[in-house]
mmCIF file of C-alpha atoms and ligand atoms in Angstrom:
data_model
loop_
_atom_site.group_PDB
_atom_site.id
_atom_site.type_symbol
_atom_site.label_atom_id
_atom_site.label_comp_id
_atom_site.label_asym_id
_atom_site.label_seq_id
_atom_site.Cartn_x
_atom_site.Cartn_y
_atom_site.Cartn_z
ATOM 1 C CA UNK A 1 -54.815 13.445 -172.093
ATOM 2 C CA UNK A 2 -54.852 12.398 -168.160
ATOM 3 C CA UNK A 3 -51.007 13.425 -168.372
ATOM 4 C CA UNK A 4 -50.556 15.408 -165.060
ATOM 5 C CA UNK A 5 -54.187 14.471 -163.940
ATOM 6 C CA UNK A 6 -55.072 12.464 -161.281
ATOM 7 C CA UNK A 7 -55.623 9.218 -160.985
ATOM 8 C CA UNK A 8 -52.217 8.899 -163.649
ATOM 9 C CA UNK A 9 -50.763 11.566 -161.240
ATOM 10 C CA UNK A 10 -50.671 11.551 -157.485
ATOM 11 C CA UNK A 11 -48.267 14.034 -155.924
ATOM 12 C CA UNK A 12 -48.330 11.952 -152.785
ATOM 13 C CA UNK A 13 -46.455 9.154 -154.212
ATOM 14 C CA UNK A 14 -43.086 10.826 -153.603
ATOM 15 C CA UNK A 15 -44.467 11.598 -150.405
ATOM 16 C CA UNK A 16 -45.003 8.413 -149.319
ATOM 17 C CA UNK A 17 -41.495 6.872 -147.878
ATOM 18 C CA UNK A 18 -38.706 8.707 -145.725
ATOM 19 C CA UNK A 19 -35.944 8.174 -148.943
ATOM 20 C CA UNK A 20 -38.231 9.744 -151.457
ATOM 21 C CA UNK A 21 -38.867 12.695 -149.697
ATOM 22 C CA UNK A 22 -35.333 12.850 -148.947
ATOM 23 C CA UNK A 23 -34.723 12.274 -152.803
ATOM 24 C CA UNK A 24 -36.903 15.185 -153.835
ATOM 25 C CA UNK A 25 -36.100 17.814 -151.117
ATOM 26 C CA UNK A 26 -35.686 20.960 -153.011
ATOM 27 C CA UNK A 27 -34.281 23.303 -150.233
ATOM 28 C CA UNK A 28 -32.137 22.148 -146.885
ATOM 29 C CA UNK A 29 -30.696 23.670 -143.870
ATOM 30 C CA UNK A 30 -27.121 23.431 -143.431
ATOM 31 C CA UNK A 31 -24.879 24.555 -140.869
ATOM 32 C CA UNK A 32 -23.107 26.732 -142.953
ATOM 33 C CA UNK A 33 -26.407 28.833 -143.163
ATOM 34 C CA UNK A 34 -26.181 29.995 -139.721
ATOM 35 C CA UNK A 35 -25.389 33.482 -138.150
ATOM 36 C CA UNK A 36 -25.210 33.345 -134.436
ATOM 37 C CA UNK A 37 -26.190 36.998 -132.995
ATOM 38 C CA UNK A 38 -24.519 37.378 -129.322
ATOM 39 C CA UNK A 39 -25.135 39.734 -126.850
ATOM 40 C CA UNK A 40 -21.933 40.805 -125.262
ATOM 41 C CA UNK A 41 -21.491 42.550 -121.278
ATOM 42 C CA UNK A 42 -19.137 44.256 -120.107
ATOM 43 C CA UNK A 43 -16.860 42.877 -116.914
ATOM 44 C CA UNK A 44 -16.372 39.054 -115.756
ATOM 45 C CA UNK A 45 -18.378 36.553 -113.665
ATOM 46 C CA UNK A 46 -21.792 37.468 -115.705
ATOM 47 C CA UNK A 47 -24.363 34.908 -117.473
ATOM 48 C CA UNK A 48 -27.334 37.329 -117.591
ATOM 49 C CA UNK A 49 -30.600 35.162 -119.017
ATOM 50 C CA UNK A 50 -32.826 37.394 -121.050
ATOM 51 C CA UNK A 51 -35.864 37.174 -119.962
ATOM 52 C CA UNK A 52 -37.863 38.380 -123.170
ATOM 53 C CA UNK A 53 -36.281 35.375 -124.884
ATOM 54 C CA UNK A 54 -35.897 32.614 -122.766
ATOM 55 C CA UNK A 55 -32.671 30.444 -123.414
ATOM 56 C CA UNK A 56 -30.633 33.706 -124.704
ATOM 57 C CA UNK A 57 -28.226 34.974 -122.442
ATOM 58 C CA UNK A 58 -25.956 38.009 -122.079
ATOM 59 C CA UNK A 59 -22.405 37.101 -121.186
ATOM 60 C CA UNK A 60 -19.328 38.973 -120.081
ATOM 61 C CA UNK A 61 -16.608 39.565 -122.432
ATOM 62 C CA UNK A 62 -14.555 37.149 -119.699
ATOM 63 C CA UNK A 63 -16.899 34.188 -120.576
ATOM 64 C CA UNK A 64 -17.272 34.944 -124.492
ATOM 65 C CA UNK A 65 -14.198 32.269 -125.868
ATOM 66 C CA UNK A 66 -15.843 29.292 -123.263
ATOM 67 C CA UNK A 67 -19.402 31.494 -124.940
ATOM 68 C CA UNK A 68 -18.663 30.909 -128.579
ATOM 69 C CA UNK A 69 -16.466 27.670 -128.999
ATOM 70 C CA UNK A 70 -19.391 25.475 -129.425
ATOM 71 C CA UNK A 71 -20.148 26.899 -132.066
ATOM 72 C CA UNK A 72 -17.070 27.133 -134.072
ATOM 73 C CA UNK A 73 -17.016 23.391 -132.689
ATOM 74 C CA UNK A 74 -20.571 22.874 -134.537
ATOM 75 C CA UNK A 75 -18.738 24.969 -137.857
ATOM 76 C CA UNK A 76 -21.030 27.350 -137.894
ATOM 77 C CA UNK A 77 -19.485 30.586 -140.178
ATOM 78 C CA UNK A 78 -20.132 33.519 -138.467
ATOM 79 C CA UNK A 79 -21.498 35.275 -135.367
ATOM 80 C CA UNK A 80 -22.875 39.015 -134.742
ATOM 81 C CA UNK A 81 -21.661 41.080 -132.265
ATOM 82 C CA UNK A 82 -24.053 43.118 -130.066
ATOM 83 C CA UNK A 83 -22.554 44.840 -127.336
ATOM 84 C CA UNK A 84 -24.678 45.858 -124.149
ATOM 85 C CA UNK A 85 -23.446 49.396 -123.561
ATOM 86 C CA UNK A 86 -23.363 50.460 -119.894
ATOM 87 C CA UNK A 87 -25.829 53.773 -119.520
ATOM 88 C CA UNK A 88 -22.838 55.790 -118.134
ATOM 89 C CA UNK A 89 -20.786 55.289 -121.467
ATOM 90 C CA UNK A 90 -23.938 56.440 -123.721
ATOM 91 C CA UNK A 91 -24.100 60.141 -124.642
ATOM 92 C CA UNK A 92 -26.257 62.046 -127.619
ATOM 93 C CA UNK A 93 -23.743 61.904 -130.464
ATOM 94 C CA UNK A 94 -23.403 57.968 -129.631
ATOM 95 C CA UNK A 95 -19.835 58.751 -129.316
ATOM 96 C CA UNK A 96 -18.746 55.483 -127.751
ATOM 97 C CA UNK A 97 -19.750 53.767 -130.784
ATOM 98 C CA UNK A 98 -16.128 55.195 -132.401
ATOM 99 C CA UNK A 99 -14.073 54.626 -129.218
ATOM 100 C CA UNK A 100 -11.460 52.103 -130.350
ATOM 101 C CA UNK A 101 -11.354 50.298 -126.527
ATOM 102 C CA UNK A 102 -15.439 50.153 -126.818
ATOM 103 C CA UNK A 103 -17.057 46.695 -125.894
ATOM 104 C CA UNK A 104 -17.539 45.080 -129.436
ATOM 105 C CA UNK A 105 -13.703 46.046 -130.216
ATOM 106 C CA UNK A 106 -12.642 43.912 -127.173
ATOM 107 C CA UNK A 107 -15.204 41.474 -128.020
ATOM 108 C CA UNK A 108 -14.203 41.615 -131.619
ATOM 109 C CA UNK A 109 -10.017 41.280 -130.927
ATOM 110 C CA UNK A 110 -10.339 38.962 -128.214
ATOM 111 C CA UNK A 111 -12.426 36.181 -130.578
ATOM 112 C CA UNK A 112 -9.585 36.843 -133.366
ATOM 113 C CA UNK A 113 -6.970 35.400 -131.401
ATOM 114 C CA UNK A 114 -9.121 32.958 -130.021
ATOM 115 C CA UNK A 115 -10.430 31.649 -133.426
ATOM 116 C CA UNK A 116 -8.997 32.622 -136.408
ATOM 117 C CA UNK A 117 -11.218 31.124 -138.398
ATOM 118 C CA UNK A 118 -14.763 32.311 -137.106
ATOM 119 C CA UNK A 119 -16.134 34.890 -139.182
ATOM 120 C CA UNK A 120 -17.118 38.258 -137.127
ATOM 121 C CA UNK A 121 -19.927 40.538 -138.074
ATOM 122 C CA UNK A 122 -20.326 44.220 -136.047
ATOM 123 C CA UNK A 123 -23.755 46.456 -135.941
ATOM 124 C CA UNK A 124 -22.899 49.548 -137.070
ATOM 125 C CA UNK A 125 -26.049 52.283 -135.861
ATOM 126 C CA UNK A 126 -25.511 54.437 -132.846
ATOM 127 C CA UNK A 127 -28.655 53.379 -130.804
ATOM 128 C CA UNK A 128 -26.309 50.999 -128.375
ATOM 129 C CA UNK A 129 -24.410 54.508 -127.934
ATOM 130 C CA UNK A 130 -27.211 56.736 -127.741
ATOM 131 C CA UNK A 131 -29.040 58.248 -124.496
ATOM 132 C CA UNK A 132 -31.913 58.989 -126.805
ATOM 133 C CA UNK A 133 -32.188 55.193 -128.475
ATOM 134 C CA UNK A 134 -31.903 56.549 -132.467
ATOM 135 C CA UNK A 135 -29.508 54.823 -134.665
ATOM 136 C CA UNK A 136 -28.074 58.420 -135.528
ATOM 137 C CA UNK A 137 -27.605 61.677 -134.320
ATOM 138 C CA UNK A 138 -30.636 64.084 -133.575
ATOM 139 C CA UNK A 139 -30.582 68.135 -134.766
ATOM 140 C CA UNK A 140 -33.915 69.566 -133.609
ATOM 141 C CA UNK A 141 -35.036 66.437 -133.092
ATOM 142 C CA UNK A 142 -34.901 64.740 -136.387
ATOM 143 C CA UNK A 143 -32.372 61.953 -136.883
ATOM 144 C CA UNK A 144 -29.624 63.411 -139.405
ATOM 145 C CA UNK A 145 -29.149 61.656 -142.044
ATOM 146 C CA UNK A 146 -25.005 63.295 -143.591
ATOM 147 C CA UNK A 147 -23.772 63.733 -139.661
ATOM 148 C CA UNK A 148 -25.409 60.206 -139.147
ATOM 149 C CA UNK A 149 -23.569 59.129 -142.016
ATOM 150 C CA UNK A 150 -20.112 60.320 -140.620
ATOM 151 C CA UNK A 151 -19.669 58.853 -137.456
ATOM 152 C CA UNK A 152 -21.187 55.540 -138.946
ATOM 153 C CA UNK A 153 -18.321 55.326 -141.183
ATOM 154 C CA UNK A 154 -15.780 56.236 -137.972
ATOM 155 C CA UNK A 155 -17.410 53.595 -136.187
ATOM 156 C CA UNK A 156 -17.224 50.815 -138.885
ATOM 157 C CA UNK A 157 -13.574 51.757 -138.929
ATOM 158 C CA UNK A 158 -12.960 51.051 -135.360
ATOM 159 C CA UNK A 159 -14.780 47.484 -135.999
ATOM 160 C CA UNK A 160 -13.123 46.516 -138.596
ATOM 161 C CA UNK A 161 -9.435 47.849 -137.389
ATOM 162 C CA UNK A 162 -10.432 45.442 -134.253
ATOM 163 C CA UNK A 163 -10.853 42.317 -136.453
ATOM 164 C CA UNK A 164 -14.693 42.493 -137.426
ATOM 165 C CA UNK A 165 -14.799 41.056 -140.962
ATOM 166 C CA UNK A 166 -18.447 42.058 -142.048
ATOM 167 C CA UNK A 167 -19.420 45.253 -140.846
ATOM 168 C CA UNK A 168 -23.710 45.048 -140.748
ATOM 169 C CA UNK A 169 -24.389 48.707 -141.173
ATOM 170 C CA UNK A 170 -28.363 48.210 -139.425
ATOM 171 C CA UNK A 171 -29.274 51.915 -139.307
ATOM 172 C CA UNK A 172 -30.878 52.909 -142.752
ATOM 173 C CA UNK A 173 -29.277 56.454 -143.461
ATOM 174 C CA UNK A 174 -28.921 56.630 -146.825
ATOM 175 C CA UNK A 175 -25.568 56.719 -148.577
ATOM 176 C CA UNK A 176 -23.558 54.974 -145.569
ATOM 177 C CA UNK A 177 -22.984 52.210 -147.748
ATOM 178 C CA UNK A 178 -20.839 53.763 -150.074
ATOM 179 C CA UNK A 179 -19.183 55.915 -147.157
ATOM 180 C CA UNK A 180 -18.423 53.436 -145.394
ATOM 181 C CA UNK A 181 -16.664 51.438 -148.749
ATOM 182 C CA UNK A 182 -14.831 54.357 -149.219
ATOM 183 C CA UNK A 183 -13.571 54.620 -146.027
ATOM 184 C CA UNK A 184 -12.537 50.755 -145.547
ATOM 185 C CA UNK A 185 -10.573 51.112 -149.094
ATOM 186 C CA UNK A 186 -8.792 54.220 -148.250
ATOM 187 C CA UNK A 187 -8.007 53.037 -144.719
ATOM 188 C CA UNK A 188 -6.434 49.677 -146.722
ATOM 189 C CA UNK A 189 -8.900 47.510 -145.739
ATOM 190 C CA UNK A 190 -10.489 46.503 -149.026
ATOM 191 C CA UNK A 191 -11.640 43.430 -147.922
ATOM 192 C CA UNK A 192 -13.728 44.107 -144.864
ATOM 193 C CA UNK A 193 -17.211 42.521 -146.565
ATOM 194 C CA UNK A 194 -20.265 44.778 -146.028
ATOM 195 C CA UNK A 195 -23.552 42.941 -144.974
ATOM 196 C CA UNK A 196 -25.857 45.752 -145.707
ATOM 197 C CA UNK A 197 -28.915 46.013 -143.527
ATOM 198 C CA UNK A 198 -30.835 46.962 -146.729
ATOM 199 C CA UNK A 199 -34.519 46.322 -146.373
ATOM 200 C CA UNK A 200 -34.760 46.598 -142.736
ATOM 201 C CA UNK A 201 -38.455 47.569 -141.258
ATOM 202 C CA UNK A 202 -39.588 49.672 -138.558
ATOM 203 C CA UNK A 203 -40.962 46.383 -136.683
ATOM 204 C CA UNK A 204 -42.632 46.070 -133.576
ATOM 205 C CA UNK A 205 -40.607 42.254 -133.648
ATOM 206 C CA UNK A 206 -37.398 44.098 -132.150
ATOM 207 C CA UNK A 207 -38.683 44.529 -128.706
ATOM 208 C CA UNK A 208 -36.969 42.599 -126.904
ATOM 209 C CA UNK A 209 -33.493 42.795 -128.328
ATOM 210 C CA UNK A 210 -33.962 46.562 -126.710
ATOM 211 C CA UNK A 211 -33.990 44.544 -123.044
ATOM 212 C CA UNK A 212 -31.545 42.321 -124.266
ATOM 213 C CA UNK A 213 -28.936 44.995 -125.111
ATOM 214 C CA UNK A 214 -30.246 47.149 -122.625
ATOM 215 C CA UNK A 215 -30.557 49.932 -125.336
ATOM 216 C CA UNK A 216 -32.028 53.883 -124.115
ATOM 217 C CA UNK A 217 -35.766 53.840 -123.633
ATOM 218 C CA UNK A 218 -36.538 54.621 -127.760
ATOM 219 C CA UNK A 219 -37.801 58.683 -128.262
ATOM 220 C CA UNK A 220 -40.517 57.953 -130.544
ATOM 221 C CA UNK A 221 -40.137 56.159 -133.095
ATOM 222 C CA UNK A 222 -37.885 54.621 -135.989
ATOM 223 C CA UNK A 223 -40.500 55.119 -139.367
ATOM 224 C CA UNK A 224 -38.540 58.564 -140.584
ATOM 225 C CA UNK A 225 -35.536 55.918 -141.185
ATOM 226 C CA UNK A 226 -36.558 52.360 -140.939
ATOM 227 C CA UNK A 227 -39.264 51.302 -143.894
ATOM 228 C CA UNK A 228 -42.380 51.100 -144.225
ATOM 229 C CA UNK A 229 -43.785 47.488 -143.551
ATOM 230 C CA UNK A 230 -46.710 48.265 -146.534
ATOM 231 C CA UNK A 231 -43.701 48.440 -148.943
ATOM 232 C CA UNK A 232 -41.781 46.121 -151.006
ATOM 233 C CA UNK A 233 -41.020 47.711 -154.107
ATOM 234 C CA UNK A 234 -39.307 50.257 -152.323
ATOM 235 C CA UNK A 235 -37.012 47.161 -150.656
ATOM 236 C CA UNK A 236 -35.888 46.686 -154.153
ATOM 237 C CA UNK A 237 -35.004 50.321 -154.525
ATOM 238 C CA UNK A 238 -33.255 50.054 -150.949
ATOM 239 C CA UNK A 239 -30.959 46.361 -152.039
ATOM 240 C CA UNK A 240 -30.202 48.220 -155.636
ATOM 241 C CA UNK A 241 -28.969 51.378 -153.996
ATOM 242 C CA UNK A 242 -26.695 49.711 -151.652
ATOM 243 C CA UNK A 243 -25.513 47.213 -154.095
ATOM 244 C CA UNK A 244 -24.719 50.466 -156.581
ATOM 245 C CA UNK A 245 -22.673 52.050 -153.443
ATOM 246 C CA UNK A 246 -20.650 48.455 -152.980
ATOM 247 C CA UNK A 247 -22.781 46.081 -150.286
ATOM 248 C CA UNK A 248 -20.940 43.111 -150.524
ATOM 249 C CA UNK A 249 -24.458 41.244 -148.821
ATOM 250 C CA UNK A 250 -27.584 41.911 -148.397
ATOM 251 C CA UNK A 251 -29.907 41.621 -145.296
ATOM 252 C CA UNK A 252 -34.019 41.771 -145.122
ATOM 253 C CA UNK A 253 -35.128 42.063 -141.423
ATOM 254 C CA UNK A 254 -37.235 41.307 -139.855
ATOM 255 C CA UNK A 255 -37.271 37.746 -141.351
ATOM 256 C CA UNK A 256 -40.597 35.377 -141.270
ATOM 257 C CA UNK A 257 -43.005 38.537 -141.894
ATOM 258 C CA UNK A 258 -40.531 39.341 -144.781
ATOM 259 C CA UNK A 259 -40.287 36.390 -146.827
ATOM 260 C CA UNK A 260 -41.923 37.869 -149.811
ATOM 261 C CA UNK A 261 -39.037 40.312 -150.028
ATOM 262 C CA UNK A 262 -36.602 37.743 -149.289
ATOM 263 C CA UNK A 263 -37.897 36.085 -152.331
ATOM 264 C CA UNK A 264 -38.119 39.349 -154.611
ATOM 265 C CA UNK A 265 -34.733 40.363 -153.388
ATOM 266 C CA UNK A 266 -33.263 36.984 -154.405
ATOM 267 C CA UNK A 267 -35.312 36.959 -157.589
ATOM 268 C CA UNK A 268 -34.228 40.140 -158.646
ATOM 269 C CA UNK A 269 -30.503 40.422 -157.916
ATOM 270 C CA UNK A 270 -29.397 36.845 -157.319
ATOM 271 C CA UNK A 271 -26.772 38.233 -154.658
ATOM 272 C CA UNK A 272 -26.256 37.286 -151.397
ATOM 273 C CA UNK A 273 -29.369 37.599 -149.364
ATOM 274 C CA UNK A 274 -29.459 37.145 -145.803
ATOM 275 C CA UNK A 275 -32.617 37.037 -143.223
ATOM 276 C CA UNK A 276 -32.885 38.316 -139.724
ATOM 277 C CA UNK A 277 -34.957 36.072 -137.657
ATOM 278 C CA UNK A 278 -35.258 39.055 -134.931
ATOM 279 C CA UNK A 279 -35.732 38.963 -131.434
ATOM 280 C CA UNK A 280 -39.951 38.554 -131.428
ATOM 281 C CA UNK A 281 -39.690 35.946 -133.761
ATOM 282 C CA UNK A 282 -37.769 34.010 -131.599
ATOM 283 C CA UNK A 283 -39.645 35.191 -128.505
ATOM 284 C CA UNK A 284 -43.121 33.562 -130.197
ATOM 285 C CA UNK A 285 -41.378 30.390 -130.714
ATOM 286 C CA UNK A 286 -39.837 30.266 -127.619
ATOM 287 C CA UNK A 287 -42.722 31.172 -125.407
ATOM 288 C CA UNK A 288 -45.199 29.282 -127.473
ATOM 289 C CA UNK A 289 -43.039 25.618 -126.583
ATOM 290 C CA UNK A 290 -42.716 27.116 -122.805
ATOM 291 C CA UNK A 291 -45.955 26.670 -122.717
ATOM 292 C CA UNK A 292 -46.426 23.671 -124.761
ATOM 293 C CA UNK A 293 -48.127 24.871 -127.515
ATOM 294 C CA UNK A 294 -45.322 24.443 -130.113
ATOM 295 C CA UNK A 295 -42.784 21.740 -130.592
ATOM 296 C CA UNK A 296 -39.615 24.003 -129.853
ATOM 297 C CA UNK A 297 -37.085 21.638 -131.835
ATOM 298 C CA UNK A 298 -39.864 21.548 -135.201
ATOM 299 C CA UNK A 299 -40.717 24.986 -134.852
ATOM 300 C CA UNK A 300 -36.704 26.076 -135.437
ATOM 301 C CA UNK A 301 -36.122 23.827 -137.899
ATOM 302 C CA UNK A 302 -39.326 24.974 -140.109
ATOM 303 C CA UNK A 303 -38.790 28.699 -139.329
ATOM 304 C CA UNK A 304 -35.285 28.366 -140.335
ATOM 305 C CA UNK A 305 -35.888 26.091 -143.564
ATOM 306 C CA UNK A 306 -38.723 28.606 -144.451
ATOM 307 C CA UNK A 307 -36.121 31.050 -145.426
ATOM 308 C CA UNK A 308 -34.273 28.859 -147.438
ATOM 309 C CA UNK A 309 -36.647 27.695 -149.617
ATOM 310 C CA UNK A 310 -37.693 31.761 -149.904
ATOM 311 C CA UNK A 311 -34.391 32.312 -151.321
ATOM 312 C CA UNK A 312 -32.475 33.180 -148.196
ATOM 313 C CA UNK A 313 -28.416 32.474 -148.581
ATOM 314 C CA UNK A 314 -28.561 32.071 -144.664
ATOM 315 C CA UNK A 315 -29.940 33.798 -141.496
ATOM 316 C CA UNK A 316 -29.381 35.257 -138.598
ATOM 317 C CA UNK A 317 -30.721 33.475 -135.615
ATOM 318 C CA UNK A 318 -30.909 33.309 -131.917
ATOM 319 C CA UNK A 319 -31.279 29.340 -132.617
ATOM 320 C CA UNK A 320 -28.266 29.688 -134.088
ATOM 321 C CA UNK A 321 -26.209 27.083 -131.812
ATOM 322 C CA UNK A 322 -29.701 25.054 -131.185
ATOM 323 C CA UNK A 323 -30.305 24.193 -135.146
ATOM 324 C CA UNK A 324 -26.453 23.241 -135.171
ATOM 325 C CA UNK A 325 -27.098 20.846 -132.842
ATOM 326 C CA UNK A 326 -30.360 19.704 -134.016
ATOM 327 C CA UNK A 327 -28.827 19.230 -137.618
ATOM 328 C CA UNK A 328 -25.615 17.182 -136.653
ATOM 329 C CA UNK A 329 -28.066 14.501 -134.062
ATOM 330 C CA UNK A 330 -30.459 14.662 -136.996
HETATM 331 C C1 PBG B 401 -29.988 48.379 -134.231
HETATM 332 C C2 PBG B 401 -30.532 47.015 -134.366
HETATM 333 C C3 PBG B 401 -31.782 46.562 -133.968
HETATM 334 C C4 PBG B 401 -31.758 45.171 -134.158
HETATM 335 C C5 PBG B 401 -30.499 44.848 -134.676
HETATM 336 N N1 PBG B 401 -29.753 46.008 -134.811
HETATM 337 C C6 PBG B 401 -32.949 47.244 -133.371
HETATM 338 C C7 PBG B 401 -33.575 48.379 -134.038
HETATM 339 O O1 PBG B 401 -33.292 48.716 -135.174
HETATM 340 O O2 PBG B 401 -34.434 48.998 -133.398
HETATM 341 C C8 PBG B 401 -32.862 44.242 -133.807
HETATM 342 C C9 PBG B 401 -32.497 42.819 -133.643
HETATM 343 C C10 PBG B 401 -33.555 41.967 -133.075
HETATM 344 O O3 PBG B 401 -34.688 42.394 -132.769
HETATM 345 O O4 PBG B 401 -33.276 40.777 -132.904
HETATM 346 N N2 PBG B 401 -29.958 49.217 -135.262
#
């Protein structure tokens, strides 16, 4: 039997022409797969480049409409909300992060009018809040998980009373997920979706977000919160808890180092699974083609499709608007 032997079988054949390898494409990257993560300023007249990730820019909530109309112009679904906190407004308790007039409300009402149809996701942690840089609260020094828990769930409410539609709880206190359901029900808003940061890692790959949203020089670290990057079964336990508590969507961040959770998340629960392509991924790709060494344009496109074929229902990416355009001239 030479069935499925070579010479009778050669793999390449359906490699060979542009409209069979077309024809047996088993994943693609659609618009509709993108998240678009902006970084938000207060006050008018500013178009702040980043420079830990060149070609993403900080813009003032005056400029965010003219900001974000491409790509509700391009159709892509959704895009994340990260607002750069002046110092002044930060405090210990992260209490600006509950303030109803805070930056990402604005952000969040003023995009609502302006398009009613773009989706609207909000970070819900404290460290854009916090003078110490945790995602919670500290008591002797330890971040607190319960009093964590309760003014993530009074923040989520001011997001979502603003017009955020998926609230992206990113800290990793346990039970938030189901506090912050409980809250959105009570409060009438049953269907404010929850994109639950579930398997998020404490990942050197967020660096330069912190410049990007100009968050508090970090006390330590995040590894008595944020997992462990040795673990994946424990990602499982993480998705299935917040799943249990009512996580609408699940996210697995960082994304490219992650793929084999993407793929056991997706295997496992066949529920909405999202990837973060974070800040340092984008920052390799980016400086790599600054300096020539990586086609910029391929190296998107194969990052993004990566997570696709790993089981990804979409990503969030600072390519976001890029890929869009890359995929309609394509
Ligand atoms: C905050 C948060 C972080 C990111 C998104 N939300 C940083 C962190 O947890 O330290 C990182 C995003 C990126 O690196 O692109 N909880």
């Amino acid at each position: 039997m030479t069935v499925g032997r070579f010479p009778a079988t050669r793999l390449r054949r359906n490699r060979r022409d542009d409209w069979t390898r077309r024809l047996v494409a088993e994943t693609r990257l659609s618009v509709d797969d993108l998240i678009w993560p902006v970084f938000v300023a207060p006050g008018s007249g500013q178009t702040v480049e980043v420079a830990s990730m060149p070609g993403v820019e900080r813009i003032s909530l005056d400029r965010l409409a003219a900001y974000v109309a491409p790509a509700t112009a391009l159709g892509i679904p959704m895009v994340a909300l990260f607002p750069a906190t002046p110092s002044e407004l930060k405090d210990a308790e992260g209490t600006e992060a509950i303030n109803p007039e805070n930056l990402i409300c604005q952000a969040a009402r003023l995009l609502k009018r302006e398009f009613p149809g773009l989706g609207l996701m909000g970070d819900v942690a404290l460290d854009l809040y916090t003078t110490h840089g945790h995602d919670g609260v500290l008591r002797d020094g330890y971040v607190h998980n319960d009093d964590s828990v309760a003014v993530l769930v009074r923040q989520a409410l001011a997001q979502a009373e603003a017009g955020i539609d998926v609230v992206g709880p990113s800290d990793m206190m346990d039970g938030r997920i189901g506090a912050i359901r409980t809250a959105l029900d009570a409060a009438g808003m049953i269907d404010t979706r929850i994109m639950s940061y579930a398997a998020k890692y404490a990942s050197t790959f967020y660096g330069p977000y912190r410049e990007a949203v100009q968050s508090a020089r970090l006390n330590g670290d995040k590894k008595t919160y944020q997992m462990d990057p040795a673990n994946s079964q424990e990602a499982l336990r993480e998705v299935e808890q917040d799943l249990a508590e009512g996580a609408d969507m699940v996210m697995v961040k960082p994304g490219m180092p992650y793929l084999d959770i993407v793929r056991r998340v997706h295997e496992r629960f066949g529920i909405p699974t999202f990837a973060y392509q974070v800040s340092g991924e984008y920052a390799m790709i980016a400086a790599a083609s600054d300096r020539g060494w990586l086609d910029r344009r391929r190296a998107m496109l194969e990052s993004l499709l990566a997570f696709k074929r790993a089981g990804a229902s979409g990503m969030l990416t600072y390519f976001a608007l890029e890929a869009a355009q890359a995929l309609r001239d394509d």
